[in-house]
Amino acid sequence: KENPEYWQARTEMIEERQLGKGSVFGWHWLKVNMTSSSGDEPPWQLGETRVWEGTVELCKAGYHHSPTPFDGLEFAPGPILSRVEASAPLSGDACKAASQSRRLVAYRSVERELRLFACDCAERALNREREHGREPDRRSWAAVDVARQYARGGATLAELESAARSAESAAAWSAAAWSAEAAALSAAEAARSAERTWQAERFNSVMLALFE
C-alpha cells in the first residue's frame, strides 16, 4: 500500500457503506468476451442480474465490485469496464466488496484509455528519472511515444512490437501491451509505481467521464 492516506480514504468509504445495509453502485472489470476473470459463467448481458447461490466470501465467492474504477484495476482481466448495482456488501476491504447479487448497468471497452494511462505513468516515471539526474534510455522515450500513437490509431501493431522489443532492456519501460487483455494488465503494472494518489485521481476522472 504505497500511499497510506489514499488507502485510509478507501477504508473509510467502505465503512460508510454499512456492510449488509442497502444496495450500492460500483465498478467491475470484464474480459473482451464479457466474462469475468474466474469461474465458468456465460458472458454478461446489459441489464442482467445474477444471484450467487451460497455463502459470500471476499476474494472467494460472490459477486465482487469496487468503489472506483482504479480500485478494481489491479484485478482487471480485460479492458471492459462495467458500472454495476450490487446488493448490500457482505464483506469488503479498501478496494473491493462482495455481494449476493450484481446487475450490469452499463459498460464499455476502455482499451484506448488503458493504453494511454499506461503511457502517462511510464512517461512520468521517465521524467522523475531525468529530474534526479538519471537520463532514461532513449528507447524508453521512443517506446512510450509509439505506444501512445498506437492507442490513438497512429501506429501499427508491428511498429508497437518493434518499439517494445527495442525498449525491453530499458528499466523504465512499462507501457508495452500485446492484446486487449494485456492493456489492462499493463495499466495495472504502471499503477504500482509512485504517485498513487495522482494516478487514482487521473484514472478515475477519465473513466467516470466516459459514463456521463
Short mmCIF file of C-alpha atoms in Angstrom, two decimals:
data_model
loop_
_atom_site.label_atom_id
_atom_site.label_comp_id
_atom_site.label_asym_id
_atom_site.label_seq_id
_atom_site.Cartn_x
_atom_site.Cartn_y
_atom_site.Cartn_z
CA LYS A 1 0.00 0.00 0.00
CA GLU A 2 2.14 2.79 -1.38
CA ASN A 3 0.05 5.71 -0.16
CA PRO A 4 -1.38 5.37 3.41
CA GLU A 5 -3.64 8.41 3.08
CA TYR A 6 -5.20 7.11 -0.12
CA TRP A 7 -5.87 3.67 1.35
CA GLN A 8 -7.24 5.16 4.57
CA ALA A 9 -9.73 7.12 2.47
CA ARG A 10 -10.74 3.95 0.68
CA THR A 11 -11.22 2.15 4.00
CA GLU A 12 -13.42 4.93 5.30
CA MET A 13 -15.54 4.79 2.14
CA ILE A 14 -16.10 1.06 2.60
CA GLU A 15 -17.04 1.56 6.24
CA GLU A 16 -19.55 4.25 5.29
CA ARG A 17 -21.35 1.69 3.15
CA GLN A 18 -22.52 -0.08 6.31
CA LEU A 19 -21.98 -3.67 5.26
CA GLY A 20 -25.22 -5.57 4.99
CA LYS A 21 -27.42 -2.49 4.54
CA GLY A 22 -28.82 -1.34 1.20
CA SER A 23 -27.69 -1.76 -2.38
CA VAL A 24 -24.66 0.06 -3.78
CA PHE A 25 -23.32 1.12 -7.15
CA GLY A 26 -19.79 0.13 -8.04
CA TRP A 27 -17.42 -0.90 -10.82
CA HIS A 28 -16.33 -4.25 -12.19
CA TRP A 29 -13.88 -5.27 -14.93
CA LEU A 30 -14.60 -7.91 -17.58
CA LYS A 31 -12.79 -9.65 -20.42
CA VAL A 32 -13.38 -8.73 -24.07
CA ASN A 33 -15.95 -11.52 -24.30
CA MET A 34 -17.88 -10.08 -21.34
CA THR A 35 -16.92 -12.85 -18.91
CA SER A 36 -15.32 -12.43 -15.51
CA SER A 37 -11.80 -13.36 -14.52
CA SER A 38 -12.82 -16.52 -12.68
CA GLY A 39 -15.49 -19.17 -12.88
CA ASP A 40 -17.25 -20.54 -15.94
CA GLU A 41 -20.26 -18.25 -16.15
CA PRO A 42 -21.57 -17.15 -19.57
CA PRO A 43 -20.98 -13.63 -20.91
CA TRP A 44 -22.81 -10.84 -19.12
CA GLN A 45 -25.69 -9.05 -20.84
CA LEU A 46 -26.65 -5.42 -20.33
CA GLY A 47 -29.33 -5.14 -17.65
CA GLU A 48 -28.77 -8.70 -16.43
CA THR A 49 -28.87 -9.52 -12.71
CA ARG A 50 -27.18 -12.59 -11.28
CA VAL A 51 -27.57 -14.02 -7.80
CA TRP A 52 -24.90 -16.04 -6.03
CA GLU A 53 -26.36 -19.19 -4.51
CA GLY A 54 -24.21 -19.81 -1.47
CA THR A 55 -22.08 -18.14 1.13
CA VAL A 56 -20.42 -14.87 0.11
CA GLU A 57 -16.73 -14.54 0.96
CA LEU A 58 -14.41 -11.80 -0.22
CA CYS A 59 -11.99 -12.94 -2.94
CA LYS A 60 -13.52 -16.41 -2.96
CA ALA A 61 -17.27 -16.42 -3.55
CA GLY A 62 -19.99 -13.94 -4.51
CA TYR A 63 -20.26 -11.03 -6.90
CA HIS A 64 -17.47 -8.55 -6.44
CA HIS A 65 -17.26 -4.83 -7.20
CA SER A 66 -15.06 -1.85 -6.38
CA PRO A 67 -15.93 1.70 -5.27
CA THR A 68 -13.96 3.26 -8.15
CA PRO A 69 -12.54 2.03 -11.48
CA PHE A 70 -9.00 2.49 -10.17
CA ASP A 71 -9.64 0.36 -7.10
CA GLY A 72 -10.53 -2.59 -9.29
CA LEU A 73 -7.81 -2.06 -11.90
CA GLU A 74 -5.32 -4.49 -10.42
CA PHE A 75 -7.91 -7.26 -10.69
CA ALA A 76 -8.91 -6.41 -14.28
CA PRO A 77 -8.87 -9.45 -16.62
CA GLY A 78 -9.55 -7.30 -19.67
CA PRO A 79 -10.48 -3.84 -20.95
CA ILE A 80 -14.25 -3.86 -20.37
CA LEU A 81 -15.23 -1.51 -17.56
CA SER A 82 -18.75 -2.01 -16.23
CA ARG A 83 -20.97 0.04 -13.96
CA VAL A 84 -22.85 -2.28 -11.63
CA GLU A 85 -25.50 -2.22 -8.95
CA ALA A 86 -24.97 -4.78 -6.21
CA SER A 87 -26.94 -5.93 -3.22
CA ALA A 88 -25.69 -4.97 0.22
CA PRO A 89 -21.99 -5.82 0.54
CA LEU A 90 -21.49 -8.72 2.94
CA SER A 91 -17.73 -8.41 3.17
CA GLY A 92 -15.20 -5.90 1.88
CA ASP A 93 -11.89 -4.13 2.20
CA ALA A 94 -10.46 -0.84 0.97
CA CYS A 95 -10.67 -1.64 -2.73
CA LYS A 96 -13.42 -4.22 -3.23
CA ALA A 97 -16.54 -5.78 -1.74
CA ALA A 98 -18.57 -8.93 -2.29
CA SER A 99 -22.35 -9.16 -2.57
CA GLN A 100 -25.04 -11.78 -3.07
CA SER A 101 -26.19 -10.26 -6.37
CA ARG A 102 -24.98 -7.88 -9.06
CA ARG A 103 -26.66 -6.15 -12.01
CA LEU A 104 -24.86 -4.87 -15.12
CA VAL A 105 -25.98 -1.27 -15.57
CA ALA A 106 -23.59 -0.06 -18.28
CA TYR A 107 -20.28 -1.00 -19.85
CA ARG A 108 -17.75 -0.01 -22.46
CA SER A 109 -14.35 -1.02 -23.76
CA VAL A 110 -11.69 1.32 -22.43
CA GLU A 111 -8.69 -0.30 -24.12
CA ARG A 112 -7.59 3.00 -25.65
CA GLU A 113 -7.79 4.79 -22.30
CA LEU A 114 -5.91 1.98 -20.54
CA ARG A 115 -3.08 2.18 -23.05
CA LEU A 116 -2.87 5.97 -22.72
CA PHE A 117 -2.91 5.75 -18.94
CA ALA A 118 -0.02 3.27 -19.00
CA CYS A 119 1.86 5.65 -21.30
CA ASP A 120 1.24 8.59 -18.98
CA CYS A 121 2.54 6.63 -15.99
CA ALA A 122 5.61 5.47 -17.89
CA GLU A 123 6.34 8.98 -19.12
CA ARG A 124 6.07 10.42 -15.63
CA ALA A 125 8.48 7.73 -14.40
CA LEU A 126 10.95 8.72 -17.11
CA ASN A 127 10.63 12.38 -16.15
CA ARG A 128 11.28 11.54 -12.49
CA GLU A 129 14.47 9.75 -13.52
CA ARG A 130 15.53 12.79 -15.52
CA GLU A 131 14.79 15.11 -12.60
CA HIS A 132 17.09 13.01 -10.41
CA GLY A 133 19.93 13.26 -12.89
CA ARG A 134 19.46 9.86 -14.44
CA GLU A 135 18.70 10.32 -18.12
CA PRO A 136 16.47 7.46 -19.33
CA ASP A 137 17.42 5.32 -22.27
CA ARG A 138 16.18 6.99 -25.48
CA ARG A 139 14.49 3.73 -26.42
CA SER A 140 12.15 4.17 -23.47
CA TRP A 141 11.02 7.59 -24.67
CA ALA A 142 10.53 6.23 -28.17
CA ALA A 143 8.54 3.25 -26.94
CA VAL A 144 6.17 5.45 -24.95
CA ASP A 145 5.67 7.68 -27.97
CA VAL A 146 4.89 4.75 -30.27
CA ALA A 147 2.57 3.16 -27.71
CA ARG A 148 0.66 6.42 -27.42
CA GLN A 149 0.42 6.68 -31.21
CA TYR A 150 -0.83 3.10 -31.38
CA ALA A 151 -3.54 3.82 -28.82
CA ARG A 152 -4.71 6.73 -30.96
CA GLY A 153 -4.59 4.79 -34.22
CA GLY A 154 -1.42 6.42 -35.50
CA ALA A 155 0.92 3.42 -35.39
CA THR A 156 0.65 -0.20 -36.42
CA LEU A 157 0.90 -3.26 -34.21
CA ALA A 158 4.18 -4.12 -35.93
CA GLU A 159 5.57 -0.70 -35.02
CA LEU A 160 4.39 -1.13 -31.42
CA GLU A 161 6.02 -4.54 -31.18
CA SER A 162 9.24 -3.25 -32.69
CA ALA A 163 9.39 -0.34 -30.24
CA ALA A 164 8.66 -2.68 -27.33
CA ARG A 165 11.45 -5.04 -28.35
CA SER A 166 13.89 -2.14 -28.66
CA ALA A 167 12.95 -0.86 -25.21
CA GLU A 168 12.59 -4.09 -23.25
CA SER A 169 16.08 -3.74 -21.82
CA ALA A 170 15.36 -0.22 -20.57
CA ALA A 171 14.34 -0.28 -16.90
CA ALA A 172 11.65 2.39 -17.09
CA TRP A 173 9.65 0.76 -19.90
CA SER A 174 6.26 -0.44 -18.60
CA ALA A 175 3.71 0.54 -21.25
CA ALA A 176 4.05 -2.18 -23.88
CA ALA A 177 0.79 -4.10 -24.48
CA TRP A 178 0.23 -7.03 -26.78
CA SER A 179 -3.55 -7.53 -26.65
CA ALA A 180 -6.72 -6.02 -25.24
CA GLU A 181 -6.30 -8.07 -22.06
CA ALA A 182 -2.64 -7.08 -21.77
CA ALA A 183 -3.63 -3.41 -21.97
CA ALA A 184 -5.43 -3.76 -18.64
CA LEU A 185 -2.51 -5.63 -17.09
CA SER A 186 -0.05 -3.05 -18.41
CA ALA A 187 -2.04 -0.22 -16.87
CA ALA A 188 -2.24 -2.08 -13.57
CA GLU A 189 1.52 -2.60 -13.54
CA ALA A 190 2.11 1.07 -14.24
CA ALA A 191 -0.20 1.95 -11.35
CA ARG A 192 2.06 0.18 -8.86
CA SER A 193 4.68 2.88 -9.17
CA ALA A 194 4.88 6.07 -7.15
CA GLU A 195 2.29 8.86 -7.33
CA ARG A 196 -0.53 6.55 -6.35
CA THR A 197 -2.85 9.42 -5.47
CA TRP A 198 -2.23 11.23 -8.76
CA GLN A 199 -2.82 8.02 -10.66
CA ALA A 200 -6.07 7.30 -8.86
CA GLU A 201 -7.46 10.78 -9.42
CA ARG A 202 -6.37 10.89 -13.06
CA PHE A 203 -7.61 7.42 -13.90
CA ASN A 204 -10.98 7.81 -12.16
CA SER A 205 -11.67 11.20 -13.72
CA VAL A 206 -11.06 9.80 -17.21
CA MET A 207 -13.15 6.70 -16.66
CA LEU A 208 -16.08 8.41 -14.98
CA ALA A 209 -16.26 10.94 -17.82
CA LEU A 210 -16.85 8.05 -20.25
CA PHE A 211 -20.03 7.09 -18.40
CA GLU A 212 -21.57 10.55 -18.11
#
